[in-house]
């Protein structure tokens, strides 16, 4: 009876250690390629990029440790929502919520008041998650580089976990922490591989050869595809973090992940729509600027020829 939990913990630790080693090797490889590309432009610039990345990694790696020691551990609810144990949990949980800066002056006298307070925190957490996902969408859509996408996604999701945990003013358990950062690491792997997808074939299959032949369609489709995938993965990590930090009832982990995936899919459509509009406007304005510059060059040369 007691051997199974110990075995499960050992398996989780071994898998987490393996993921950490693989991700470290992967990140080292991506960093080396970025630094080499920067040094090809300028040696001094390459050195600056290298030390900048090292500083960034140090911040990202210390963030979980600071979060772990700074915030109190999530209060685990009892298995049932009735009885003396659950009443004691609500009393302790109410005390913690009363110290929350965002809930000052908020009534916490009943379970309804507690649920209303949690809904207020939920809304703020959703805003944090969607704004981060929107930033990831635009950043990865514009960069179009798997190596840089890894850094953007890794940094954004690490910061997202920090922000959501501070919204609820409690951190996940150690096991949940490991699972969260395993999600972040796997998301970084996926972000690096998205650029290898053959977008021309994908666009031609979905929209037909006529649409695929439109100038700029390949670039726009590639940008939207990369941004959408990374935004969806960021939304999913954010929703899982939210449930790990807020839940007042016992939640099945498999059901939690499915629910997080469904919520992420619902939020993704508005992010993609708004992001695509911004990308299209930026593309059109850039095209207009280039045409204007080309026209000025042509008219300038014509004027010189006429005067000569």
PDB file of C-alpha atoms in Angstrom:
ATOM      1  CA  UNK A   1       0.000   0.000   0.000  1.00  0.00           C
ATOM      2  CA  UNK A   2       2.789   2.416   0.878  1.00  0.00           C
ATOM      3  CA  UNK A   3       5.263   1.270  -1.802  1.00  0.00           C
ATOM      4  CA  UNK A   4       3.248   2.663  -4.676  1.00  0.00           C
ATOM      5  CA  UNK A   5       3.405   6.361  -3.683  1.00  0.00           C
ATOM      6  CA  UNK A   6       7.164   6.095  -3.067  1.00  0.00           C
ATOM      7  CA  UNK A   7       7.646   4.396  -6.432  1.00  0.00           C
ATOM      8  CA  UNK A   8       5.530   7.030  -8.153  1.00  0.00           C
ATOM      9  CA  UNK A   9       7.559   9.828  -6.551  1.00  0.00           C
ATOM     10  CA  UNK A  10      10.805   8.201  -7.667  1.00  0.00           C
ATOM     11  CA  UNK A  11       9.503   7.872 -11.222  1.00  0.00           C
ATOM     12  CA  UNK A  12       8.406  11.522 -11.241  1.00  0.00           C
ATOM     13  CA  UNK A  13      11.812  12.660  -9.955  1.00  0.00           C
ATOM     14  CA  UNK A  14      13.706  10.533 -12.507  1.00  0.00           C
ATOM     15  CA  UNK A  15      11.547  11.796 -15.383  1.00  0.00           C
ATOM     16  CA  UNK A  16      11.907  15.385 -14.150  1.00  0.00           C
ATOM     17  CA  UNK A  17      15.693  15.017 -13.907  1.00  0.00           C
ATOM     18  CA  UNK A  18      15.833  13.528 -17.404  1.00  0.00           C
ATOM     19  CA  UNK A  19      13.690  16.356 -18.790  1.00  0.00           C
ATOM     20  CA  UNK A  20      15.913  18.911 -17.052  1.00  0.00           C
ATOM     21  CA  UNK A  21      19.092  17.430 -18.566  1.00  0.00           C
ATOM     22  CA  UNK A  22      17.587  17.162 -22.056  1.00  0.00           C
ATOM     23  CA  UNK A  23      16.228  20.704 -21.870  1.00  0.00           C
ATOM     24  CA  UNK A  24      19.597  22.030 -20.632  1.00  0.00           C
ATOM     25  CA  UNK A  25      21.401  20.398 -23.577  1.00  0.00           C
ATOM     26  CA  UNK A  26      18.751  21.673 -25.973  1.00  0.00           C
ATOM     27  CA  UNK A  27      18.945  25.209 -24.562  1.00  0.00           C
ATOM     28  CA  UNK A  28      22.756  25.164 -24.719  1.00  0.00           C
ATOM     29  CA  UNK A  29      22.609  24.149 -28.386  1.00  0.00           C
ATOM     30  CA  UNK A  30      20.101  26.889 -29.240  1.00  0.00           C
ATOM     31  CA  UNK A  31      22.126  29.484 -27.310  1.00  0.00           C
ATOM     32  CA  UNK A  32      25.339  28.500 -29.105  1.00  0.00           C
ATOM     33  CA  UNK A  33      23.679  28.961 -32.485  1.00  0.00           C
ATOM     34  CA  UNK A  34      22.276  32.369 -31.519  1.00  0.00           C
ATOM     35  CA  UNK A  35      25.647  33.579 -30.213  1.00  0.00           C
ATOM     36  CA  UNK A  36      27.440  32.327 -33.341  1.00  0.00           C
ATOM     37  CA  UNK A  37      24.940  34.174 -35.544  1.00  0.00           C
ATOM     38  CA  UNK A  38      25.473  37.349 -33.502  1.00  0.00           C
ATOM     39  CA  UNK A  39      29.272  37.024 -33.696  1.00  0.00           C
ATOM     40  CA  UNK A  40      29.008  36.680 -37.469  1.00  0.00           C
ATOM     41  CA  UNK A  41      27.594  40.217 -37.486  1.00  0.00           C
ATOM     42  CA  UNK A  42      30.032  41.667 -34.952  1.00  0.00           C
ATOM     43  CA  UNK A  43      32.295  40.072 -32.344  1.00  0.00           C
ATOM     44  CA  UNK A  44      31.470  42.641 -29.664  1.00  0.00           C
ATOM     45  CA  UNK A  45      27.767  42.287 -30.410  1.00  0.00           C
ATOM     46  CA  UNK A  46      28.102  38.515 -30.081  1.00  0.00           C
ATOM     47  CA  UNK A  47      29.743  38.845 -26.657  1.00  0.00           C
ATOM     48  CA  UNK A  48      26.961  41.169 -25.537  1.00  0.00           C
ATOM     49  CA  UNK A  49      24.313  38.696 -26.710  1.00  0.00           C
ATOM     50  CA  UNK A  50      26.060  35.842 -24.887  1.00  0.00           C
ATOM     51  CA  UNK A  51      26.247  37.652 -21.541  1.00  0.00           C
ATOM     52  CA  UNK A  52      22.714  38.975 -21.993  1.00  0.00           C
ATOM     53  CA  UNK A  53      21.417  35.429 -22.472  1.00  0.00           C
ATOM     54  CA  UNK A  54      23.387  34.154 -19.467  1.00  0.00           C
ATOM     55  CA  UNK A  55      21.893  36.928 -17.312  1.00  0.00           C
ATOM     56  CA  UNK A  56      18.403  36.106 -18.619  1.00  0.00           C
ATOM     57  CA  UNK A  57      18.821  32.405 -17.857  1.00  0.00           C
ATOM     58  CA  UNK A  58      19.976  33.189 -14.320  1.00  0.00           C
ATOM     59  CA  UNK A  59      16.840  35.253 -13.720  1.00  0.00           C
ATOM     60  CA  UNK A  60      14.555  32.591 -15.209  1.00  0.00           C
ATOM     61  CA  UNK A  61      16.154  29.801 -13.189  1.00  0.00           C
ATOM     62  CA  UNK A  62      16.001  31.689  -9.893  1.00  0.00           C
ATOM     63  CA  UNK A  63      12.366  32.717 -10.422  1.00  0.00           C
ATOM     64  CA  UNK A  64      10.922  29.324  -9.325  1.00  0.00           C
ATOM     65  CA  UNK A  65      13.114  29.333  -6.200  1.00  0.00           C
ATOM     66  CA  UNK A  66      12.065  32.855  -5.240  1.00  0.00           C
ATOM     67  CA  UNK A  67       8.431  31.980  -5.930  1.00  0.00           C
ATOM     68  CA  UNK A  68       8.750  28.835  -3.826  1.00  0.00           C
ATOM     69  CA  UNK A  69      10.097  30.624  -0.747  1.00  0.00           C
ATOM     70  CA  UNK A  70       8.164  33.873  -1.104  1.00  0.00           C
ATOM     71  CA  UNK A  71       4.582  32.611  -1.400  1.00  0.00           C
ATOM     72  CA  UNK A  72       2.736  30.282   1.000  1.00  0.00           C
ATOM     73  CA  UNK A  73       1.914  26.771  -0.144  1.00  0.00           C
ATOM     74  CA  UNK A  74      -1.507  26.166  -1.661  1.00  0.00           C
ATOM     75  CA  UNK A  75      -4.000  25.001   0.924  1.00  0.00           C
ATOM     76  CA  UNK A  76      -5.134  21.523  -0.039  1.00  0.00           C
ATOM     77  CA  UNK A  77      -8.908  21.118   0.330  1.00  0.00           C
ATOM     78  CA  UNK A  78     -10.369  17.950   1.866  1.00  0.00           C
ATOM     79  CA  UNK A  79     -11.752  15.257  -0.399  1.00  0.00           C
ATOM     80  CA  UNK A  80     -15.371  16.161   0.412  1.00  0.00           C
ATOM     81  CA  UNK A  81     -17.030  19.587   0.410  1.00  0.00           C
ATOM     82  CA  UNK A  82     -19.028  18.826   3.548  1.00  0.00           C
ATOM     83  CA  UNK A  83     -18.202  18.199   7.179  1.00  0.00           C
ATOM     84  CA  UNK A  84     -15.991  19.675   9.876  1.00  0.00           C
ATOM     85  CA  UNK A  85     -12.769  19.242   7.875  1.00  0.00           C
ATOM     86  CA  UNK A  86     -14.083  21.340   4.995  1.00  0.00           C
ATOM     87  CA  UNK A  87     -15.421  23.970   7.403  1.00  0.00           C
ATOM     88  CA  UNK A  88     -11.947  24.292   8.979  1.00  0.00           C
ATOM     89  CA  UNK A  89     -10.446  24.562   5.507  1.00  0.00           C
ATOM     90  CA  UNK A  90     -12.834  27.400   4.609  1.00  0.00           C
ATOM     91  CA  UNK A  91     -11.967  29.260   7.820  1.00  0.00           C
ATOM     92  CA  UNK A  92      -8.227  29.024   7.121  1.00  0.00           C
ATOM     93  CA  UNK A  93      -8.753  29.867   3.457  1.00  0.00           C
ATOM     94  CA  UNK A  94     -10.860  32.879   4.440  1.00  0.00           C
ATOM     95  CA  UNK A  95      -8.013  34.156   6.646  1.00  0.00           C
ATOM     96  CA  UNK A  96      -5.583  33.875   3.761  1.00  0.00           C
ATOM     97  CA  UNK A  97      -7.925  35.675   1.363  1.00  0.00           C
ATOM     98  CA  UNK A  98      -8.469  38.474   3.895  1.00  0.00           C
ATOM     99  CA  UNK A  99      -4.725  39.255   3.693  1.00  0.00           C
ATOM    100  CA  UNK A 100      -4.820  39.454  -0.097  1.00  0.00           C
ATOM    101  CA  UNK A 101      -4.101  43.026  -1.334  1.00  0.00           C
ATOM    102  CA  UNK A 102      -6.672  42.759  -4.146  1.00  0.00           C
ATOM    103  CA  UNK A 103      -9.461  41.731  -1.768  1.00  0.00           C
ATOM    104  CA  UNK A 104      -9.168  44.472   0.831  1.00  0.00           C
ATOM    105  CA  UNK A 105     -12.637  45.589   1.876  1.00  0.00           C
ATOM    106  CA  UNK A 106     -14.228  42.553   0.225  1.00  0.00           C
ATOM    107  CA  UNK A 107     -16.768  40.665   2.365  1.00  0.00           C
ATOM    108  CA  UNK A 108     -15.712  37.077   3.166  1.00  0.00           C
ATOM    109  CA  UNK A 109     -18.430  35.996   5.573  1.00  0.00           C
ATOM    110  CA  UNK A 110     -19.912  33.075   3.636  1.00  0.00           C
ATOM    111  CA  UNK A 111     -19.038  30.534   0.971  1.00  0.00           C
ATOM    112  CA  UNK A 112     -20.826  32.766  -1.541  1.00  0.00           C
ATOM    113  CA  UNK A 113     -18.572  35.685  -0.599  1.00  0.00           C
ATOM    114  CA  UNK A 114     -15.507  33.452  -0.954  1.00  0.00           C
ATOM    115  CA  UNK A 115     -16.648  32.283  -4.378  1.00  0.00           C
ATOM    116  CA  UNK A 116     -17.268  35.905  -5.440  1.00  0.00           C
ATOM    117  CA  UNK A 117     -13.773  36.833  -4.275  1.00  0.00           C
ATOM    118  CA  UNK A 118     -12.296  33.917  -6.222  1.00  0.00           C
ATOM    119  CA  UNK A 119     -14.210  34.987  -9.332  1.00  0.00           C
ATOM    120  CA  UNK A 120     -12.616  38.420  -9.012  1.00  0.00           C
ATOM    121  CA  UNK A 121      -9.176  36.821  -8.823  1.00  0.00           C
ATOM    122  CA  UNK A 122     -10.093  34.480 -11.693  1.00  0.00           C
ATOM    123  CA  UNK A 123     -10.889  37.437 -13.933  1.00  0.00           C
ATOM    124  CA  UNK A 124      -7.574  39.075 -13.149  1.00  0.00           C
ATOM    125  CA  UNK A 125      -5.734  35.782 -13.749  1.00  0.00           C
ATOM    126  CA  UNK A 126      -7.519  35.334 -17.099  1.00  0.00           C
ATOM    127  CA  UNK A 127      -6.460  38.847 -18.116  1.00  0.00           C
ATOM    128  CA  UNK A 128      -2.845  38.048 -17.220  1.00  0.00           C
ATOM    129  CA  UNK A 129      -2.921  34.781 -19.184  1.00  0.00           C
ATOM    130  CA  UNK A 130      -4.540  36.267 -22.302  1.00  0.00           C
ATOM    131  CA  UNK A 131      -2.232  39.293 -22.362  1.00  0.00           C
ATOM    132  CA  UNK A 132       0.816  37.014 -22.087  1.00  0.00           C
ATOM    133  CA  UNK A 133      -0.515  34.727 -24.829  1.00  0.00           C
ATOM    134  CA  UNK A 134      -1.166  37.744 -27.081  1.00  0.00           C
ATOM    135  CA  UNK A 135       2.395  38.950 -26.545  1.00  0.00           C
ATOM    136  CA  UNK A 136       3.719  35.456 -27.346  1.00  0.00           C
ATOM    137  CA  UNK A 137       1.567  35.324 -30.497  1.00  0.00           C
ATOM    138  CA  UNK A 138       2.903  38.610 -31.856  1.00  0.00           C
ATOM    139  CA  UNK A 139       6.509  37.988 -30.776  1.00  0.00           C
ATOM    140  CA  UNK A 140       6.842  34.513 -32.279  1.00  0.00           C
ATOM    141  CA  UNK A 141       4.844  35.489 -35.364  1.00  0.00           C
ATOM    142  CA  UNK A 142       7.235  38.354 -36.105  1.00  0.00           C
ATOM    143  CA  UNK A 143      10.493  36.615 -35.150  1.00  0.00           C
ATOM    144  CA  UNK A 144       9.995  33.549 -37.397  1.00  0.00           C
ATOM    145  CA  UNK A 145      12.970  31.855 -35.746  1.00  0.00           C
ATOM    146  CA  UNK A 146      12.736  28.599 -33.829  1.00  0.00           C
ATOM    147  CA  UNK A 147      15.814  29.407 -31.745  1.00  0.00           C
ATOM    148  CA  UNK A 148      14.458  32.778 -30.638  1.00  0.00           C
ATOM    149  CA  UNK A 149      10.937  31.381 -30.186  1.00  0.00           C
ATOM    150  CA  UNK A 150      12.323  29.002 -27.554  1.00  0.00           C
ATOM    151  CA  UNK A 151      13.660  31.904 -25.499  1.00  0.00           C
ATOM    152  CA  UNK A 152      10.506  33.988 -25.892  1.00  0.00           C
ATOM    153  CA  UNK A 153       8.170  31.150 -24.905  1.00  0.00           C
ATOM    154  CA  UNK A 154      10.369  29.988 -22.023  1.00  0.00           C
ATOM    155  CA  UNK A 155      10.679  33.498 -20.578  1.00  0.00           C
ATOM    156  CA  UNK A 156       6.999  34.360 -21.089  1.00  0.00           C
ATOM    157  CA  UNK A 157       5.687  31.178 -19.482  1.00  0.00           C
ATOM    158  CA  UNK A 158       8.094  31.390 -16.533  1.00  0.00           C
ATOM    159  CA  UNK A 159       6.911  34.946 -15.901  1.00  0.00           C
ATOM    160  CA  UNK A 160       3.291  33.829 -16.380  1.00  0.00           C
ATOM    161  CA  UNK A 161       3.560  31.188 -13.642  1.00  0.00           C
ATOM    162  CA  UNK A 162       5.032  33.847 -11.344  1.00  0.00           C
ATOM    163  CA  UNK A 163       2.207  36.309 -12.101  1.00  0.00           C
ATOM    164  CA  UNK A 164      -0.660  33.823 -11.725  1.00  0.00           C
ATOM    165  CA  UNK A 165       0.744  32.503  -8.434  1.00  0.00           C
ATOM    166  CA  UNK A 166       0.874  36.077  -7.130  1.00  0.00           C
ATOM    167  CA  UNK A 167      -2.727  36.690  -8.209  1.00  0.00           C
ATOM    168  CA  UNK A 168      -3.915  33.942  -5.834  1.00  0.00           C
ATOM    169  CA  UNK A 169      -1.081  34.548  -3.351  1.00  0.00           C
ATOM    170  CA  UNK A 170      -0.217  30.862  -3.043  1.00  0.00           C
ATOM    171  CA  UNK A 171       2.136  28.548  -4.888  1.00  0.00           C
ATOM    172  CA  UNK A 172       1.480  25.061  -6.263  1.00  0.00           C
ATOM    173  CA  UNK A 173       2.765  21.950  -4.522  1.00  0.00           C
ATOM    174  CA  UNK A 174       6.195  20.548  -5.403  1.00  0.00           C
ATOM    175  CA  UNK A 175       4.734  17.869  -7.679  1.00  0.00           C
ATOM    176  CA  UNK A 176       2.539  20.445  -9.447  1.00  0.00           C
ATOM    177  CA  UNK A 177       5.579  22.709  -9.757  1.00  0.00           C
ATOM    178  CA  UNK A 178       7.537  19.946 -11.482  1.00  0.00           C
ATOM    179  CA  UNK A 179       4.645  19.199 -13.826  1.00  0.00           C
ATOM    180  CA  UNK A 180       4.230  22.879 -14.665  1.00  0.00           C
ATOM    181  CA  UNK A 181       7.862  23.338 -15.652  1.00  0.00           C
ATOM    182  CA  UNK A 182       7.773  20.040 -17.540  1.00  0.00           C
ATOM    183  CA  UNK A 183       4.962  21.639 -19.566  1.00  0.00           C
ATOM    184  CA  UNK A 184       7.087  24.746 -20.081  1.00  0.00           C
ATOM    185  CA  UNK A 185      10.064  22.659 -21.249  1.00  0.00           C
ATOM    186  CA  UNK A 186       7.946  20.593 -23.655  1.00  0.00           C
ATOM    187  CA  UNK A 187       6.374  23.790 -24.995  1.00  0.00           C
ATOM    188  CA  UNK A 188       9.851  25.163 -25.704  1.00  0.00           C
ATOM    189  CA  UNK A 189      10.702  21.994 -27.663  1.00  0.00           C
ATOM    190  CA  UNK A 190       7.527  22.381 -29.724  1.00  0.00           C
ATOM    191  CA  UNK A 191       8.224  26.081 -30.350  1.00  0.00           C
ATOM    192  CA  UNK A 192      11.597  25.196 -31.841  1.00  0.00           C
ATOM    193  CA  UNK A 193      10.076  22.688 -34.261  1.00  0.00           C
ATOM    194  CA  UNK A 194       7.182  24.757 -35.598  1.00  0.00           C
ATOM    195  CA  UNK A 195       9.366  26.544 -38.150  1.00  0.00           C
ATOM    196  CA  UNK A 196      10.105  23.175 -39.824  1.00  0.00           C
ATOM    197  CA  UNK A 197       6.466  22.775 -40.908  1.00  0.00           C
ATOM    198  CA  UNK A 198       5.961  23.129 -44.668  1.00  0.00           C
ATOM    199  CA  UNK A 199       3.534  26.052 -44.703  1.00  0.00           C
ATOM    200  CA  UNK A 200       3.177  26.115 -48.514  1.00  0.00           C
ATOM    201  CA  UNK A 201       1.754  22.599 -48.562  1.00  0.00           C
ATOM    202  CA  UNK A 202      -0.505  23.394 -45.599  1.00  0.00           C
ATOM    203  CA  UNK A 203      -1.926  26.565 -47.167  1.00  0.00           C
ATOM    204  CA  UNK A 204      -2.365  24.885 -50.542  1.00  0.00           C
ATOM    205  CA  UNK A 205      -4.202  21.956 -48.965  1.00  0.00           C
ATOM    206  CA  UNK A 206      -6.575  24.103 -46.905  1.00  0.00           C
ATOM    207  CA  UNK A 207      -7.240  27.079 -49.202  1.00  0.00           C
ATOM    208  CA  UNK A 208      -6.241  25.781 -52.621  1.00  0.00           C
ATOM    209  CA  UNK A 209      -3.440  26.659 -55.007  1.00  0.00           C
ATOM    210  CA  UNK A 210      -4.990  30.005 -56.033  1.00  0.00           C
ATOM    211  CA  UNK A 211      -4.918  31.440 -52.526  1.00  0.00           C
ATOM    212  CA  UNK A 212      -1.493  29.930 -51.868  1.00  0.00           C
ATOM    213  CA  UNK A 213      -0.130  31.773 -54.924  1.00  0.00           C
ATOM    214  CA  UNK A 214      -1.079  35.216 -53.530  1.00  0.00           C
ATOM    215  CA  UNK A 215       2.096  37.222 -52.778  1.00  0.00           C
ATOM    216  CA  UNK A 216       2.788  37.395 -49.063  1.00  0.00           C
ATOM    217  CA  UNK A 217       0.342  34.599 -48.203  1.00  0.00           C
ATOM    218  CA  UNK A 218       3.173  32.223 -47.282  1.00  0.00           C
ATOM    219  CA  UNK A 219       4.717  34.725 -44.854  1.00  0.00           C
ATOM    220  CA  UNK A 220       1.373  35.643 -43.279  1.00  0.00           C
ATOM    221  CA  UNK A 221       0.300  31.998 -42.922  1.00  0.00           C
ATOM    222  CA  UNK A 222       3.656  31.046 -41.424  1.00  0.00           C
ATOM    223  CA  UNK A 223       3.449  33.921 -38.939  1.00  0.00           C
ATOM    224  CA  UNK A 224      -0.116  33.093 -37.905  1.00  0.00           C
ATOM    225  CA  UNK A 225       0.657  29.375 -37.587  1.00  0.00           C
ATOM    226  CA  UNK A 226       3.723  29.936 -35.415  1.00  0.00           C
ATOM    227  CA  UNK A 227       2.032  32.565 -33.270  1.00  0.00           C
ATOM    228  CA  UNK A 228      -1.167  30.531 -32.835  1.00  0.00           C
ATOM    229  CA  UNK A 229       0.628  27.355 -31.748  1.00  0.00           C
ATOM    230  CA  UNK A 230       2.790  29.159 -29.202  1.00  0.00           C
ATOM    231  CA  UNK A 231      -0.133  31.246 -27.926  1.00  0.00           C
ATOM    232  CA  UNK A 232      -2.255  28.112 -27.451  1.00  0.00           C
ATOM    233  CA  UNK A 233       0.487  26.349 -25.492  1.00  0.00           C
ATOM    234  CA  UNK A 234       0.964  29.464 -23.355  1.00  0.00           C
ATOM    235  CA  UNK A 235      -2.773  29.667 -22.672  1.00  0.00           C
ATOM    236  CA  UNK A 236      -2.801  26.015 -21.629  1.00  0.00           C
ATOM    237  CA  UNK A 237       0.114  26.473 -19.216  1.00  0.00           C
ATOM    238  CA  UNK A 238      -1.614  29.544 -17.788  1.00  0.00           C
ATOM    239  CA  UNK A 239      -4.903  27.721 -17.245  1.00  0.00           C
ATOM    240  CA  UNK A 240      -3.188  24.764 -15.572  1.00  0.00           C
ATOM    241  CA  UNK A 241      -1.283  27.154 -13.283  1.00  0.00           C
ATOM    242  CA  UNK A 242      -4.517  28.924 -12.451  1.00  0.00           C
ATOM    243  CA  UNK A 243      -6.233  25.709 -11.353  1.00  0.00           C
ATOM    244  CA  UNK A 244      -3.188  24.566  -9.371  1.00  0.00           C
ATOM    245  CA  UNK A 245      -3.213  27.839  -7.428  1.00  0.00           C
ATOM    246  CA  UNK A 246      -6.913  28.505  -6.914  1.00  0.00           C
ATOM    247  CA  UNK A 247      -8.875  25.269  -6.526  1.00  0.00           C
ATOM    248  CA  UNK A 248     -11.015  24.901  -3.399  1.00  0.00           C
ATOM    249  CA  UNK A 249     -12.013  21.322  -4.239  1.00  0.00           C
ATOM    250  CA  UNK A 250     -10.007  18.240  -5.137  1.00  0.00           C
ATOM    251  CA  UNK A 251      -9.471  18.119  -8.902  1.00  0.00           C
ATOM    252  CA  UNK A 252      -8.492  15.108 -10.985  1.00  0.00           C
ATOM    253  CA  UNK A 253      -5.252  15.934 -12.813  1.00  0.00           C
ATOM    254  CA  UNK A 254      -6.362  14.367 -16.116  1.00  0.00           C
ATOM    255  CA  UNK A 255      -9.668  16.249 -15.990  1.00  0.00           C
ATOM    256  CA  UNK A 256      -7.833  19.449 -15.098  1.00  0.00           C
ATOM    257  CA  UNK A 257      -5.594  19.190 -18.169  1.00  0.00           C
ATOM    258  CA  UNK A 258      -8.559  18.508 -20.455  1.00  0.00           C
ATOM    259  CA  UNK A 259     -10.431  21.479 -19.001  1.00  0.00           C
ATOM    260  CA  UNK A 260      -7.346  23.676 -19.432  1.00  0.00           C
ATOM    261  CA  UNK A 261      -7.050  22.598 -23.078  1.00  0.00           C
ATOM    262  CA  UNK A 262     -10.727  23.412 -23.732  1.00  0.00           C
ATOM    263  CA  UNK A 263     -10.439  26.839 -22.073  1.00  0.00           C
ATOM    264  CA  UNK A 264      -7.250  27.590 -24.011  1.00  0.00           C
ATOM    265  CA  UNK A 265      -8.958  26.673 -27.291  1.00  0.00           C
ATOM    266  CA  UNK A 266     -11.878  29.010 -26.504  1.00  0.00           C
ATOM    267  CA  UNK A 267      -9.585  31.939 -25.712  1.00  0.00           C
ATOM    268  CA  UNK A 268      -7.309  31.324 -28.696  1.00  0.00           C
ATOM    269  CA  UNK A 269      -9.768  32.463 -31.386  1.00  0.00           C
ATOM    270  CA  UNK A 270      -9.958  36.071 -30.170  1.00  0.00           C
ATOM    271  CA  UNK A 271      -6.171  36.254 -29.730  1.00  0.00           C
ATOM    272  CA  UNK A 272      -5.540  34.932 -33.247  1.00  0.00           C
ATOM    273  CA  UNK A 273      -8.153  37.258 -34.732  1.00  0.00           C
ATOM    274  CA  UNK A 274      -6.758  40.375 -33.059  1.00  0.00           C
ATOM    275  CA  UNK A 275      -3.162  39.340 -33.707  1.00  0.00           C
ATOM    276  CA  UNK A 276      -3.808  38.604 -37.391  1.00  0.00           C
ATOM    277  CA  UNK A 277      -5.414  42.029 -37.836  1.00  0.00           C
ATOM    278  CA  UNK A 278      -2.360  43.680 -36.268  1.00  0.00           C
ATOM    279  CA  UNK A 279       0.013  41.639 -38.449  1.00  0.00           C
ATOM    280  CA  UNK A 280      -1.974  42.447 -41.596  1.00  0.00           C
ATOM    281  CA  UNK A 281      -1.997  46.165 -40.809  1.00  0.00           C
ATOM    282  CA  UNK A 282       1.724  46.115 -40.092  1.00  0.00           C
ATOM    283  CA  UNK A 283       2.386  44.261 -43.361  1.00  0.00           C
ATOM    284  CA  UNK A 284       0.268  46.706 -45.380  1.00  0.00           C
ATOM    285  CA  UNK A 285       1.875  49.757 -43.774  1.00  0.00           C
ATOM    286  CA  UNK A 286       5.354  48.317 -44.370  1.00  0.00           C
ATOM    287  CA  UNK A 287       4.468  47.617 -48.018  1.00  0.00           C
ATOM    288  CA  UNK A 288       3.163  51.161 -48.450  1.00  0.00           C
ATOM    289  CA  UNK A 289       6.352  52.564 -46.941  1.00  0.00           C
ATOM    290  CA  UNK A 290       8.541  50.486 -49.268  1.00  0.00           C
ATOM    291  CA  UNK A 291       6.473  51.515 -52.304  1.00  0.00           C
ATOM    292  CA  UNK A 292       6.702  55.144 -51.239  1.00  0.00           C
ATOM    293  CA  UNK A 293      10.479  54.894 -50.852  1.00  0.00           C
ATOM    294  CA  UNK A 294      10.802  53.173 -54.217  1.00  0.00           C
ATOM    295  CA  UNK A 295       8.655  55.868 -55.846  1.00  0.00           C
ATOM    296  CA  UNK A 296      10.792  58.613 -54.301  1.00  0.00           C
ATOM    297  CA  UNK A 297      13.962  56.930 -55.562  1.00  0.00           C
ATOM    298  CA  UNK A 298      12.533  56.602 -59.084  1.00  0.00           C
ATOM    299  CA  UNK A 299      11.244  60.178 -59.203  1.00  0.00           C
ATOM    300  CA  UNK A 300      14.531  61.449 -57.766  1.00  0.00           C
ATOM    301  CA  UNK A 301      16.539  59.687 -60.461  1.00  0.00           C
ATOM    302  CA  UNK A 302      14.167  60.948 -63.154  1.00  0.00           C
ATOM    303  CA  UNK A 303      14.552  64.511 -61.888  1.00  0.00           C
ATOM    304  CA  UNK A 304      18.360  64.228 -61.980  1.00  0.00           C
ATOM    305  CA  UNK A 305      18.241  62.860 -65.531  1.00  0.00           C
ATOM    306  CA  UNK A 306      16.028  65.738 -66.696  1.00  0.00           C
ATOM    307  CA  UNK A 307      18.248  68.389 -65.101  1.00  0.00           C
ATOM    308  CA  UNK A 308      21.367  66.833 -66.634  1.00  0.00           C
TER     309      UNK A 308
END
